[in-house]
Coordinates of C-alpha atoms and ligand atoms in Angstrom, one line a residue:
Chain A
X1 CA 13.3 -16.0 6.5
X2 CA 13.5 -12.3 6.3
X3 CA 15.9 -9.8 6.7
X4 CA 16.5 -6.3 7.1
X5 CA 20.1 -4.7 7.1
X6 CA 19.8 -1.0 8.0
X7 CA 16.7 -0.2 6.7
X8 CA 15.8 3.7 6.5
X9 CA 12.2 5.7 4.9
X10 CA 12.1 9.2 5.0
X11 CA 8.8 11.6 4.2
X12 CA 9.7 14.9 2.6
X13 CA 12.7 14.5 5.0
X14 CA 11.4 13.4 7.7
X15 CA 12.8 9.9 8.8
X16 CA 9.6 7.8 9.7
X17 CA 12.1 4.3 10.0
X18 CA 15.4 4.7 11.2
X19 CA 17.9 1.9 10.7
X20 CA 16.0 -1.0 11.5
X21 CA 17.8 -4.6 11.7
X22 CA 15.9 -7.6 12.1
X23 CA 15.5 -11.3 11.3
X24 CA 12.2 -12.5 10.6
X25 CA 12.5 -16.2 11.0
X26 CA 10.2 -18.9 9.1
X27 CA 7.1 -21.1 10.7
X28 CA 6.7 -18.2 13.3
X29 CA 4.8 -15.4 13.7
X30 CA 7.1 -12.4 13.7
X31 CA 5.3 -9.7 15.5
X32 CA 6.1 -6.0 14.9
X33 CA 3.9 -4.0 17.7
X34 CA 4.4 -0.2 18.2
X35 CA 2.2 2.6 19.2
X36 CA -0.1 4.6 16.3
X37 CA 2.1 6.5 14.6
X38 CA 5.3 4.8 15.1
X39 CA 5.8 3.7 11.3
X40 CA 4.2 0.0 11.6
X41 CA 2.4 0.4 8.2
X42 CA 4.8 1.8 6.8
X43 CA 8.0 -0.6 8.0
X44 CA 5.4 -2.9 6.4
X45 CA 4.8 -1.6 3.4
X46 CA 8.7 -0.8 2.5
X47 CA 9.4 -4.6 3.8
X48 CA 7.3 -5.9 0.3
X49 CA 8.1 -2.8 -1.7
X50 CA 4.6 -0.8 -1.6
X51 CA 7.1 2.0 -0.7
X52 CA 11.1 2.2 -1.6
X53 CA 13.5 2.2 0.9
X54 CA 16.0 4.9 1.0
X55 CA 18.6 3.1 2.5
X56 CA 19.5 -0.9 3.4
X57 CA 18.5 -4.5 2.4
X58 CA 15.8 -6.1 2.4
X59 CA 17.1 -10.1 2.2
X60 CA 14.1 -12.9 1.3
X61 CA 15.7 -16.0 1.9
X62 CA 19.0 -14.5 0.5
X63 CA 17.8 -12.6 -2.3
X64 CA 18.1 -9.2 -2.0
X65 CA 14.2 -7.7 -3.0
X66 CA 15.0 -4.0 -2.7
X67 CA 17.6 -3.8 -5.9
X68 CA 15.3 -6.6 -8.2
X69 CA 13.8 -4.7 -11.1
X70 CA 10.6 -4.8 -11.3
X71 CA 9.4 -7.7 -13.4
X72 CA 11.4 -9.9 -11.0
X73 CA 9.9 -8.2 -7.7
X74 CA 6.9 -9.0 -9.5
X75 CA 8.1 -12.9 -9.4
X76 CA 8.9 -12.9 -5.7
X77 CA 5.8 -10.8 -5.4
X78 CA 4.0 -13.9 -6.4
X79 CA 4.8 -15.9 -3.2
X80 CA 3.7 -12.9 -1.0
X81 CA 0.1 -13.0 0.7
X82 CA -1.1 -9.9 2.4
X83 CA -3.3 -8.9 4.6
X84 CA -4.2 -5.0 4.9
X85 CA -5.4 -3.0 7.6
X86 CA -9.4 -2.9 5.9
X87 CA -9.5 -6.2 4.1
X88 CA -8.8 -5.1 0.6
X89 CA -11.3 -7.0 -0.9
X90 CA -12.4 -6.4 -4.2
X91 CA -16.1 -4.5 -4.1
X92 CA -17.0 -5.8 -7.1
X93 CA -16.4 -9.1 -7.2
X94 CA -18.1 -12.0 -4.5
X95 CA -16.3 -13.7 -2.1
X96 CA -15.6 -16.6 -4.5
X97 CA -14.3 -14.7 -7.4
X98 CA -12.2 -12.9 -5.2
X99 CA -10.3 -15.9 -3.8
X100 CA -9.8 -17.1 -7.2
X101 CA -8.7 -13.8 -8.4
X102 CA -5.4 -13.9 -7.9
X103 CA -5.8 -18.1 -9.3
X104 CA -7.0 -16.1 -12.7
X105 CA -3.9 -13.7 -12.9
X106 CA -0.9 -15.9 -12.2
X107 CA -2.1 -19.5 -12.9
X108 CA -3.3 -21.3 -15.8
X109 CA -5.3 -23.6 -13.5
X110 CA -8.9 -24.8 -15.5
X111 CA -12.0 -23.2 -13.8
X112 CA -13.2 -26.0 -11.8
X113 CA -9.3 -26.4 -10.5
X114 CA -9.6 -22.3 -9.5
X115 CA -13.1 -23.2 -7.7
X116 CA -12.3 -26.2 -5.8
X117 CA -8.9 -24.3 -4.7
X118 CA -10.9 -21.2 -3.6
X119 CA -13.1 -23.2 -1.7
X120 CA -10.7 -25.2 0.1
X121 CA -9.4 -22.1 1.3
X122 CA -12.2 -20.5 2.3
X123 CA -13.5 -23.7 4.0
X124 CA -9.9 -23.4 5.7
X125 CA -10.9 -20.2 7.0
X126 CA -14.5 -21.3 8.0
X127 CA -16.4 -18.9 5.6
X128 CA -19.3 -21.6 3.9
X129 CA -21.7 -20.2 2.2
X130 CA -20.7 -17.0 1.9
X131 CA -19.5 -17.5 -2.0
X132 CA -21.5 -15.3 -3.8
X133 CA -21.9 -12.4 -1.2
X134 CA -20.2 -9.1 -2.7
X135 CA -17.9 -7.6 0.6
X136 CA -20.3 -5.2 1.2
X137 CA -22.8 -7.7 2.3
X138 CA -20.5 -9.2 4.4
X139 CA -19.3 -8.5 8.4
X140 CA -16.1 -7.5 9.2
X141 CA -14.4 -10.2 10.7
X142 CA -15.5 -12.3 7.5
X143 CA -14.1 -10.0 5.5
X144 CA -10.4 -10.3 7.3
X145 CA -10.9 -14.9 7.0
X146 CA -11.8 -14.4 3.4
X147 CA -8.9 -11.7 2.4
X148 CA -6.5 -14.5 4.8
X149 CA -8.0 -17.0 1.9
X150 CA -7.1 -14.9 -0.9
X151 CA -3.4 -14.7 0.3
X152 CA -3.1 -17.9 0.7
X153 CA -5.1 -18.8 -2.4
X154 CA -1.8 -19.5 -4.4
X155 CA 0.7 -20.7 -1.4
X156 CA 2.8 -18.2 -0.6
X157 CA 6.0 -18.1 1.3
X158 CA 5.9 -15.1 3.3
X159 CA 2.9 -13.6 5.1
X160 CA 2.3 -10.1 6.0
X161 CA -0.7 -9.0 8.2
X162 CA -1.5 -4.9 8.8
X163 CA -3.5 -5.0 12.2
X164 CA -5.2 -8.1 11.2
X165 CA -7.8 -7.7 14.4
X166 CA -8.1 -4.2 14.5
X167 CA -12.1 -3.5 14.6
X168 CA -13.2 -6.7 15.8
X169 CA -14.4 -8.5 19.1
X170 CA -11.9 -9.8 21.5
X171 CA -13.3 -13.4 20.5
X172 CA -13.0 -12.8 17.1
X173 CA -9.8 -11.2 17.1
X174 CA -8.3 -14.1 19.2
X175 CA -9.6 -16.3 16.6
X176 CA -8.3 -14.4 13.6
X177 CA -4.8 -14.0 15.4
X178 CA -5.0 -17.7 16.0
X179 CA -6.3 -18.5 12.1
X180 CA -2.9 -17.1 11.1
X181 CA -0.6 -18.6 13.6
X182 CA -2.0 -22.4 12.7
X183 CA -1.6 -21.6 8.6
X184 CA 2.2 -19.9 8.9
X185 CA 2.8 -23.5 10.5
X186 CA 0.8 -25.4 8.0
X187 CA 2.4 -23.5 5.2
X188 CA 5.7 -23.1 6.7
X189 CA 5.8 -19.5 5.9
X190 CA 7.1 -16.6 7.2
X191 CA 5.0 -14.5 8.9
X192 CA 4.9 -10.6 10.1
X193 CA 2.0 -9.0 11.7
X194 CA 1.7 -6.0 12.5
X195 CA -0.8 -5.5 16.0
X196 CA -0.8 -2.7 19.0
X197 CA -3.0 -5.6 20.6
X198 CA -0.9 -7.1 23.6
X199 CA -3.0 -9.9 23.3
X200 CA -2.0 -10.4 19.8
X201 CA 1.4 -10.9 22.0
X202 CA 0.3 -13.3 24.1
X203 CA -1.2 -15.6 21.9
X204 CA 0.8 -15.8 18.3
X205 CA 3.8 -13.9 19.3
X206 CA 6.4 -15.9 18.9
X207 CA 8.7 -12.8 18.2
X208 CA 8.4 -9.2 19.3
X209 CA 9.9 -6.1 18.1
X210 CA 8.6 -3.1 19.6
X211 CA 9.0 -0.4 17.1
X212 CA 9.3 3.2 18.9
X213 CA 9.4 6.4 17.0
X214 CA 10.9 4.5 13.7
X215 CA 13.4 2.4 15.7
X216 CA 14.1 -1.1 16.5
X217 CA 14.0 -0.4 20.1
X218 CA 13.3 -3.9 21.7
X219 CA 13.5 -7.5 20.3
X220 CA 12.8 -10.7 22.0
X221 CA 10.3 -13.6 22.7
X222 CA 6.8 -13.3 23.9
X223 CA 8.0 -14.6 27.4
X224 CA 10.5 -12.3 27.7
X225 CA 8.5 -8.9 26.9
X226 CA 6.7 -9.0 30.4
X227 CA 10.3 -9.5 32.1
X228 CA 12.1 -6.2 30.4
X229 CA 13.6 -3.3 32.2
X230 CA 13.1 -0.9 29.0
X231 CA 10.9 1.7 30.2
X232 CA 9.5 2.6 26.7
X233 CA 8.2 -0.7 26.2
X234 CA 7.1 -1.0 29.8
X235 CA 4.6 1.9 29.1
X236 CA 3.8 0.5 25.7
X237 CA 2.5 -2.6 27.3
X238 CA 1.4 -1.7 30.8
X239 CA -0.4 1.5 29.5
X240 CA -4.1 0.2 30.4
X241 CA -5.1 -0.4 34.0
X242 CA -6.0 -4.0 33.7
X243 CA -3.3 -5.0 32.7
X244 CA -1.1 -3.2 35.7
X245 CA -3.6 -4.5 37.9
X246 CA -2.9 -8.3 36.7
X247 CA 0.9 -7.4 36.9
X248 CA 0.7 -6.4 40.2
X249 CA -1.6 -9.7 41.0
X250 CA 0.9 -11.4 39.7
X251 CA 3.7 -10.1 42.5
Chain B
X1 CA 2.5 6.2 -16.6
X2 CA 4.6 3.8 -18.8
X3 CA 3.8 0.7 -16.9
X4 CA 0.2 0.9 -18.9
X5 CA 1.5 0.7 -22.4
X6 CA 3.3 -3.0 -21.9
X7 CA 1.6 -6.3 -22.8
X8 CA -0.9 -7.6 -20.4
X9 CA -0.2 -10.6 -18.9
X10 CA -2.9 -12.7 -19.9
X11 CA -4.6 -11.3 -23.6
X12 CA -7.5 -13.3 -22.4
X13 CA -8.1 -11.1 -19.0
X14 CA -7.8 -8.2 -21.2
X15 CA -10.3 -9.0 -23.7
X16 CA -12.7 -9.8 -20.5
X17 CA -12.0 -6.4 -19.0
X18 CA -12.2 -4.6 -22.2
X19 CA -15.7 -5.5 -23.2
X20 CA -16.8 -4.5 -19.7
X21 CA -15.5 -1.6 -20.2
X22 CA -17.5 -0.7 -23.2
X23 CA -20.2 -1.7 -21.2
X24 CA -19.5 0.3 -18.9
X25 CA -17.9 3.3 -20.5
X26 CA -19.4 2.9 -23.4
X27 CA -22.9 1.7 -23.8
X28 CA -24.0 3.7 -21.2
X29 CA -23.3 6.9 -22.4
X30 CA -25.1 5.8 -25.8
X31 CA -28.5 7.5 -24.1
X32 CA -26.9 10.9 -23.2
X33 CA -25.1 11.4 -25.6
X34 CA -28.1 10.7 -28.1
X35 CA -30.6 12.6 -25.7
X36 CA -28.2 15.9 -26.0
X37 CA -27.4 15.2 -30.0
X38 CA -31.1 15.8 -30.8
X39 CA -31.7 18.8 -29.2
X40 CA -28.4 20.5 -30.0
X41 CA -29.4 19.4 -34.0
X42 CA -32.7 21.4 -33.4
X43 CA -31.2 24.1 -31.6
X44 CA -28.7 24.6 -34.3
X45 CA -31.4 24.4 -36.9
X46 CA -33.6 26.7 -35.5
X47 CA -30.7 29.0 -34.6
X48 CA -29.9 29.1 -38.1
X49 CA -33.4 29.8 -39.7
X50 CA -33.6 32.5 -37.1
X51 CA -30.8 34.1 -38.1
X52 CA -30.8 33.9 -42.1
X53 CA -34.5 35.3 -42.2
X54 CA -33.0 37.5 -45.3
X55 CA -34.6 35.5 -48.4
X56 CA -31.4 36.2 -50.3
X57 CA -30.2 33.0 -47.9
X58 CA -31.8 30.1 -50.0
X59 CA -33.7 27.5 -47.4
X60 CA -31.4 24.7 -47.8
X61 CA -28.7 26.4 -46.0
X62 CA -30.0 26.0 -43.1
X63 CA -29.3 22.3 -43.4
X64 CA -26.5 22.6 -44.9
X65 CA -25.4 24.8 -41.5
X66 CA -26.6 22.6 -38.9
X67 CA -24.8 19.5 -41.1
X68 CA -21.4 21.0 -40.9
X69 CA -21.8 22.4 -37.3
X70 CA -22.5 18.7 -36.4
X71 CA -19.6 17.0 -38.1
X72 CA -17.3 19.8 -37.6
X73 CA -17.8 21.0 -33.9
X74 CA -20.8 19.3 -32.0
X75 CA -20.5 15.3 -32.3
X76 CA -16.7 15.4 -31.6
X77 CA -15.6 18.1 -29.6
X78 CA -19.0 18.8 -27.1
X79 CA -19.7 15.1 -27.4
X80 CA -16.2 15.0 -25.7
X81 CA -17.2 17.4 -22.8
X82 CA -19.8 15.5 -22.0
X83 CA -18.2 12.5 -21.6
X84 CA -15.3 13.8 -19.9
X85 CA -18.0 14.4 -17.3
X86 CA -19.8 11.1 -17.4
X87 CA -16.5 8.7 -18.3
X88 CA -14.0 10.8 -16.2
X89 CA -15.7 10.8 -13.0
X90 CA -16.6 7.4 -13.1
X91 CA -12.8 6.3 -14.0
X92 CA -11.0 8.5 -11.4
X93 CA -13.3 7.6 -8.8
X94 CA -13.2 3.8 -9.2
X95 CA -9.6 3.7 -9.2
X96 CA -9.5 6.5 -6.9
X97 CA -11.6 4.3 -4.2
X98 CA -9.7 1.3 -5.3
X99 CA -6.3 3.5 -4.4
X100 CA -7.6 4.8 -0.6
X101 CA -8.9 1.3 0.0
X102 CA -5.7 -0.3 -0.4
X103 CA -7.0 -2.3 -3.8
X104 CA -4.5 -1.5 -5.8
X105 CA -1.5 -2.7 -3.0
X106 CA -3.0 -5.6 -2.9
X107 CA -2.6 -6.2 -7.1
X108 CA 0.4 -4.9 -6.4
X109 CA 1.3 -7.4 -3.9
X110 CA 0.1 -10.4 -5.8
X111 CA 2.8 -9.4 -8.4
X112 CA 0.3 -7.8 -10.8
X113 CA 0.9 -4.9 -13.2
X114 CA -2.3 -3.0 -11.3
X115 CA -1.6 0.2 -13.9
X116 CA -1.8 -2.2 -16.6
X117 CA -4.9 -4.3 -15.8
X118 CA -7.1 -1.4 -14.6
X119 CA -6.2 1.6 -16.7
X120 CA -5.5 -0.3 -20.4
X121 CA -9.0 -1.8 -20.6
X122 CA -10.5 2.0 -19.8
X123 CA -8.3 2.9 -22.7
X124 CA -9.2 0.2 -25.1
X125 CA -12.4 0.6 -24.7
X126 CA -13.2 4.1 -25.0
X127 CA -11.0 4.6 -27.8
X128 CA -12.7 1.8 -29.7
X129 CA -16.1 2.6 -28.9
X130 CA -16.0 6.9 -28.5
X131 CA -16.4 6.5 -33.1
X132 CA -19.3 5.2 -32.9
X133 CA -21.0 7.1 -30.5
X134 CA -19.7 9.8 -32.8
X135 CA -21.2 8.8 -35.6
X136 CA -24.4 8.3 -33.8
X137 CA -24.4 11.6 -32.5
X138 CA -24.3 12.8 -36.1
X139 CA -27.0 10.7 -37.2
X140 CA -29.2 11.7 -34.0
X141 CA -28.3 15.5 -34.6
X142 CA -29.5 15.7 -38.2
X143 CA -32.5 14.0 -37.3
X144 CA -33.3 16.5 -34.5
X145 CA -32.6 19.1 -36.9
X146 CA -35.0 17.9 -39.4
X147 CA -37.8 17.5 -36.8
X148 CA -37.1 21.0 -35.3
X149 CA -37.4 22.4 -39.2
X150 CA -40.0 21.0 -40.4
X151 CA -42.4 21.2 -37.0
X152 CA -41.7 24.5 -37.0
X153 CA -42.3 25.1 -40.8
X154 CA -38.8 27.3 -41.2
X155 CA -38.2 25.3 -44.3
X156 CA -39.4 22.2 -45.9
X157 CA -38.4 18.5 -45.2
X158 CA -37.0 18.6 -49.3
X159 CA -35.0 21.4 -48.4
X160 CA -33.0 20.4 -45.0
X161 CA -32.1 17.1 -47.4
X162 CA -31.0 19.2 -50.2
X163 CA -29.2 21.0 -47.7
X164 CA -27.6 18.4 -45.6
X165 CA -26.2 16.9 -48.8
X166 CA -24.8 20.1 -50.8
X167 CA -21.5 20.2 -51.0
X168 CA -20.9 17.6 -48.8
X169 CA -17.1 16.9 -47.9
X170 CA -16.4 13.2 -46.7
X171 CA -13.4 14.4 -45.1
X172 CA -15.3 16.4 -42.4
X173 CA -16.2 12.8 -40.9
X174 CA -12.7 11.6 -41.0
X175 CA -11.9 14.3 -38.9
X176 CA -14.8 13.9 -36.4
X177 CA -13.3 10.9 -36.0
X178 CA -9.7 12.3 -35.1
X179 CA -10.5 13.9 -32.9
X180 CA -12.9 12.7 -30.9
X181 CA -10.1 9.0 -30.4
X182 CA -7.5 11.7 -29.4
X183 CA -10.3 13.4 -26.9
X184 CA -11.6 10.1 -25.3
X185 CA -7.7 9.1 -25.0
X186 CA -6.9 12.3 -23.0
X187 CA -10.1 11.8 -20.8
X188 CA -8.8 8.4 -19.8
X189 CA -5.0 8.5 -19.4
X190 CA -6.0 11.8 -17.4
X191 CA -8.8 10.6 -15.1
X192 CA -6.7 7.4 -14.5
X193 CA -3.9 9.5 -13.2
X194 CA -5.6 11.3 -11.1
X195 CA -7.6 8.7 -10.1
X196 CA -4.5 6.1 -9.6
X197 CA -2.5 9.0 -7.5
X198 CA -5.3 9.7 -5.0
X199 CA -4.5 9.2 -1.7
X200 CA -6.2 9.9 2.2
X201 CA -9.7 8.8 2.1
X202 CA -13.3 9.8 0.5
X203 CA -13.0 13.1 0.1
X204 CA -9.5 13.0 -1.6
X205 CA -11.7 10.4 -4.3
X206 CA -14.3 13.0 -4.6
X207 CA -11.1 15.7 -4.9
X208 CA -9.5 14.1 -7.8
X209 CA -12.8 13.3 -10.0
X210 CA -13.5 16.8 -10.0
X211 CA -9.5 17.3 -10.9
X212 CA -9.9 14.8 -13.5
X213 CA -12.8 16.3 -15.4
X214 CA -11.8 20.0 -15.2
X215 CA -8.3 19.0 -16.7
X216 CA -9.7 16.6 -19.1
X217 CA -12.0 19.4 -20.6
X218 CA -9.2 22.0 -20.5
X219 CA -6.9 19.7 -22.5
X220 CA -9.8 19.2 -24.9
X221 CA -10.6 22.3 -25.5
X222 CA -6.5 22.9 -26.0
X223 CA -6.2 20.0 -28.1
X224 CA -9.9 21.4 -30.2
X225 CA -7.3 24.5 -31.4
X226 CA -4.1 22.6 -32.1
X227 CA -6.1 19.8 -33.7
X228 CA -8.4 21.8 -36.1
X229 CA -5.4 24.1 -37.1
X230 CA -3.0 20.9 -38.3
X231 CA -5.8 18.9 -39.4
X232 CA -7.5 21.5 -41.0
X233 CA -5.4 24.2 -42.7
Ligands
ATP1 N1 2.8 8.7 2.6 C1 3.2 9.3 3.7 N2 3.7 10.6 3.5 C2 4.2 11.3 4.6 N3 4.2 10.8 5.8 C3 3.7 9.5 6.0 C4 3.2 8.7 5.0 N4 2.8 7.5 5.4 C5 3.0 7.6 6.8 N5 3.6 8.8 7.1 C6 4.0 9.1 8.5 O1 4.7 8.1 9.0 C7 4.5 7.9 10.4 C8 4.2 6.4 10.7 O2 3.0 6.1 10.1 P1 2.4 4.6 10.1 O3 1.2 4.6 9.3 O4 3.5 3.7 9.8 O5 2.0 4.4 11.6 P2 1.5 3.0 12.3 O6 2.5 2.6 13.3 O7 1.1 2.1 11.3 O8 0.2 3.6 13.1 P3 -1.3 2.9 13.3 O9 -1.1 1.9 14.4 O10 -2.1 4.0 13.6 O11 -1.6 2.2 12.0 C9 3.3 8.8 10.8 O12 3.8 9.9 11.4 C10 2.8 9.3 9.4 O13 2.3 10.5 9.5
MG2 MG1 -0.8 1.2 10.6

């Protein structure tokens, strides 16, 4: 579980989050969706300390991250996977070593152990015989399944996923989006993507906050979303015409 | 910045990186640096038989010249330029890509040092290997400067070894060295910063190399002064 209490960011004094509460709960798939713009990446990014906070909590299963120095954020930190917005792959290593990168750094795990580990999560994420292909050489929907095996290369607790479909196929997207619901219940972690796909929503969302200009201005299930009155969120998800058109089908 | 200096986590990672890194900060600058050493040896040679025509100015000076201009000048302090340009735009612009590509988050987010295990090894390594390219260069330069002499007959081969060996002072290479660990330190620790704060996208990696080898020459040329004045007077 993760919590935020009253969580603010400012840029050169300009407040990009503005006091945000929230409970990101664990075995789901906590959605944060929002227009472009409306801090996503960067509620994100405070949430596992890429950026400070200027003001709140931020609670991981009662410990409170934000005030940890840093050789103990660095300990948490070590049961965090992430997923960014391009991949984040390493360019010069393969596939392979990259999986068993993070194996190298924080485990003392024997080289076969590292190997057979790597592969059991790539296999997990259907990339065979891809292993010694350098990212470049790679498309870009293998490139999100084989950074999703490098954050879950060592286990981790909590899950974070920037726009984990953004650039991809429907198809593929639905299948990436559903590649990360299946392992937050395998793992039992806690999950928190960040999308601006409704069908993200449809499919993983098991909880919604709709972020608008830096605020938490709607939370609620999946089924509710398509039942609110809020009018910001009604334009947010009703902003293309097929999906009025299903709407009003659906009258 | 102080996040570099602490202990890597695992000695054996560093060592790995390190030697990569004098592959490829090192050994790869072995052929410019050698190339440019051999002509600047004849150049100086030449220079100096062209300019001490006066027969009162025995021969052997001219060795003697192009010797200390090596030790004292060329094979630290240019040596240094030139790999500010070669070592400092390859640093900032691998860390710099590794910054706008989201990289170094993603260290960050395994819970690893990512100042530490990119930016140490550069260190290491170039501080380590810079002396011997040094010495090298010194090597390479007299040799040019023999070749330019005697091909084009401004003294005899006898003479440029007299020359190169009168009143020879040991300490001269001591100094070469000095200086050119304190250069190579500056073009690292400089082109890594500007490399590690980089931020937007392509342009702002192509931005901060050319940032990071105009303010590495600057301070070398700043540090050329202070260091020749406290090591030298
Ligand atoms: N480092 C920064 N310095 C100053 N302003 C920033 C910085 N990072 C983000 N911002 C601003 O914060 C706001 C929110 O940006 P953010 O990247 O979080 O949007 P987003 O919701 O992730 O959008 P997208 O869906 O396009 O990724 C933007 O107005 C942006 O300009
Ligand atoms: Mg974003």
């Amino acid at each position: 579980m993760i919590e935020l209490q009253n969580i603010s960011k400012s840029f050169d004094g300009i407040e990009v989050i503005k006091d945000i509460n929230i409970v990101f709960e664990k075995g789901k798939t906590n959605l944060i969706i929002g227009q472009s713009g409306s801090g996503k990446t960067v509620l994100l990014k405070s949430i596992v300390g890429l950026l400070d906070i200027d003001k709140g909590n931020i609670l991981y299963d009662d410990i409170v991250f934000n005030t940890l120095n840093f050789e103990d954020k660095k300990q948490l930190r070590q049961k965090m996977g992430m997923l960014f917005q391009g991949g984040a792959l390493f360019d010069s290593n393969t596939v392979e070593e990259n999986v068993m990168f993070p194996l190298d750094m924080l485990t003392n795990m024997s080289f076969d152990e590292k190997r057979d580990r790597a592969n059991e999560c790539l296999k997990r994420v259907n990339i065979i015989n891809a292993n010694h292909l350098y990212p470049d050489e790679i498309s870009g929907g293998m490139k999100k399944r084989v950074a999703i095996a490098r954050a879950i290369a060592l286990n981790p607790k909590y899950l974070f996923c920037d726009e984990p479909n953004s650039g991809l196929d429907p198809k593929t997207a639905i299948l990436i989006d559903n590649l990360i619901k299946e392992i937050t219940i395998e793992y039992d972690m806690t999950t928190v993507v960040n999308t601006h796909d409704m069908n993200s929503v449809m499919e993983i969302g098991d909880k919604v906050m709709f972020i608008h200009n830096g605020e938490n201005w709607w939370e609620g299930t999946r089924d509710e979303i398509f039942n609110t009155e809020n009018e910001e969120l009604n334009s947010f998800i009703f902003a293309s015409k097929l999906s009025r058109k299903i709407r009003d089908l659906e009258k | 910045m102080k996040r570099v200096f602490t202990k890597p986590e695992k000695l054996k990672i560093f060592y790995k990186e390190t030697i990569h890194e004098i592959d490829k900060l090192g050994l790869s600058s072995i052929s410019i640096v050698a190339i440019i050493s051999v002509f600047m040896g004849a150049v100086i040679t030449i220079q100096t038989a062209y300019n001490t025509e006066n027969p009162i100015y025995p021969a052997y000076l001219i060795g003697l010249t192009a010797r200390d201009t090596l030790l004292l000048e060329f094979s630290s302090t240019i040596v240094a330029l030139i790999l500010a340009g070669k070592m400092g735009s390859n640093i900032s612009s691998e860390i710099g890509s590794m910054r706008v590509t989201e990289q170094i988050d993603a260290l960050e987010i395994m819970g690893i040092n990512s100042a530490n295990y990119l930016i140490l090894p550069k260190i290491t390594a170039a501080v380590l290997f810079a002396p011997f390219l040094t010495l090298m260069s010194m090597v390479i330069g007299l040799f040019g400067g023999w070749i330019a002499g005697i091909s084009t007959g401004v003294m005899t081969s006898q003479q440029y070894i007299y020359g190169i060996q009168y009143a020879f002072i040991p300490y001269y290479i001591t100094y070469a060295l000095i200086k050119i660990v304190i250069f190579v330190f500056l073009i690292t620790t400089i082109s890594s910063y500007h490399g590690y704060y980089s931020y937007g996208g392509a342009l702002d990696v192509g931005r901060s190399s050319t940032k990071a080898v105009v303010h590495s020459s600057i301070f070398i040329l700043l540090f050329n002064v202070i260091l020749t004045q406290l090591l030298l007077s």
